[in-house]
Amino acid sequence: MNATRWNRREVLGGVLAAGALSSAPFRSSLGQQPAGTMTERSELLIRNAYVLTMDAAVGDIAGGDVHVRGGAIAAVGRGLTAPGAQIIDGAGMLVLPGLVETHWHIWTALLRSLAGDSQEYGYFPTSRTIGTFYSSEDMYAAGRLAAAEAINSGVTFVHDWCHNVRGPDYAQAALRALTESGIRARFSYGSPTAASNDASIDLRDLTRLAESWREHSNDGLLTLGLAWRGAASAATVRDYEVAKELGLPISVHANNFQSSAGGIQQLADRKLLAPGMQVIHAVWCTPAEIRALADNRVNVSVSPYSEMRIGFGFPVVGDLIAAGVTVGLSVDTTTLSGNADMFAIMKAIQNIENGRTLNENKMTARRVLELATIDGARSMGIDASVGSLKAGKRADLIMVDTRALNLAMLTEPAHLLVEAAQPANVDTVIIDGRVLKRAGRLTSLDVGDIVAGAERASTAVRRRSGWTWPSQP
Ligand SMILES: [Zn+2]
């Protein structure tokens, strides 16, 4: 179920192919597509940029060029020529792989900043109560908002950890939102929120989706996984076994609260840790548990803003990396983190690690940037196709304009990206060769319509649930 490429002919009958691969005439002026129409893949030559390839063998290229053709990176270097390609001036720009997000409950995007100030209005009661009133259209509205925010922020891959699949139409609606946005993603299929652990997820629907994934993969941009609840019961272990039989990647939250320490050890003891699996948070780990993660080649996703905001604690990225665990960075939920700013997440990771270890040089900006790009891609099993800028890989890349007040001057590029950059500095976003943001504006998504749809859905579902903040009129 990895990012297998389907050829166009195979997918033309598929769910979204008609829109995504329309044979609309080639547009010579980037960023001029009418709202709501998926952008064509372009042949582009970015010229004279500062290119951070994030490829260990190549490093950075000052005054570098990137040639994009057919959705892939054709070449990276200096003085490239590409007759017929559209030229993008890279002067003043940092060019780097798109940021890779590794765990996000996208359906909670309608509940932004709604975790309250007392225990009964905290994140879990809020999301679980309102979540049970969600319609499938709410999943769609949330997905559109999150995907648009991600693309706008320079995030080219998201892991939609969907633990509110209340029926097959909910999964379809979430997938439709991802598909229409043009983002690259893994959709991890889970339970309805607040469901009992005594019941399995809808394994029949999961199996049907897995077996017909070609129709849902959006030309290879989307993959399927299991949003696993852990070994809480025979039913949840059954979920794990079925996902394994289907060859789906498995992701699980573990050792997040201090009181949930020991969870990874239990998974290890039951032989439920497997290569390529993802463990989320892993805040409270013994050295033996970190060794078990490394020995079993299990990857970890950390989400500093939800972990700190909810009081789990501080991510232990340095300990994980030192043991050889591959780490990716994540948003988790904008109910707690507020937004999907991966630059802020990178900055938090560096600051937490240096502060925690009383060491100015513990976590370098370059290392954090790796977590947000190539290591994040490794942690999701997609590093063969994205995560660094290298000929032959798919063309997921961003351009960051250093001529803004908060970024000038062009000093040390990795430090600038981790310490100073913000989503507003993302000038251009290219995913699978499609220019989805150009000159600071989304090219194919209608922001006004997406925000209005999210606003309507959020207001209505909160009203249906009867959930209001005590302080709200
Ligand atoms: Zn989570």
mmCIF file of N, CA, C and O and ligand atoms in Angstrom, residues 103 105 253 281 332, ligand 1:
data_model
loop_
_atom_site.group_PDB
_atom_site.id
_atom_site.type_symbol
_atom_site.label_atom_id
_atom_site.label_comp_id
_atom_site.label_asym_id
_atom_site.label_seq_id
_atom_site.Cartn_x
_atom_site.Cartn_y
_atom_site.Cartn_z
ATOM 1 N N HIS A 103 1.140 13.128 11.921
ATOM 2 C CA HIS A 103 -0.017 12.646 12.712
ATOM 3 C C HIS A 103 -0.928 13.823 13.032
ATOM 4 O O HIS A 103 -0.547 14.753 13.716
ATOM 5 N N HIS A 105 -5.223 14.633 13.622
ATOM 6 C CA HIS A 105 -6.644 14.251 13.653
ATOM 7 C C HIS A 105 -7.406 15.359 12.917
ATOM 8 O O HIS A 105 -7.954 16.279 13.527
ATOM 9 N N HIS A 253 -1.061 5.507 19.430
ATOM 10 C CA HIS A 253 -0.598 6.408 20.485
ATOM 11 C C HIS A 253 -0.095 5.567 21.660
ATOM 12 O O HIS A 253 -0.754 4.589 22.033
ATOM 13 N N HIS A 281 3.750 10.086 20.249
ATOM 14 C CA HIS A 281 4.075 10.740 21.516
ATOM 15 C C HIS A 281 5.309 10.112 22.178
ATOM 16 O O HIS A 281 6.348 10.735 22.196
ATOM 17 N N ASP A 332 -1.018 16.990 15.350
ATOM 18 C CA ASP A 332 -1.920 16.268 16.256
ATOM 19 C C ASP A 332 -3.348 16.794 16.149
ATOM 20 O O ASP A 332 -4.208 16.152 15.576
HETATM 21 ZN ZN ZN B 1 -3.011 12.141 18.407
#
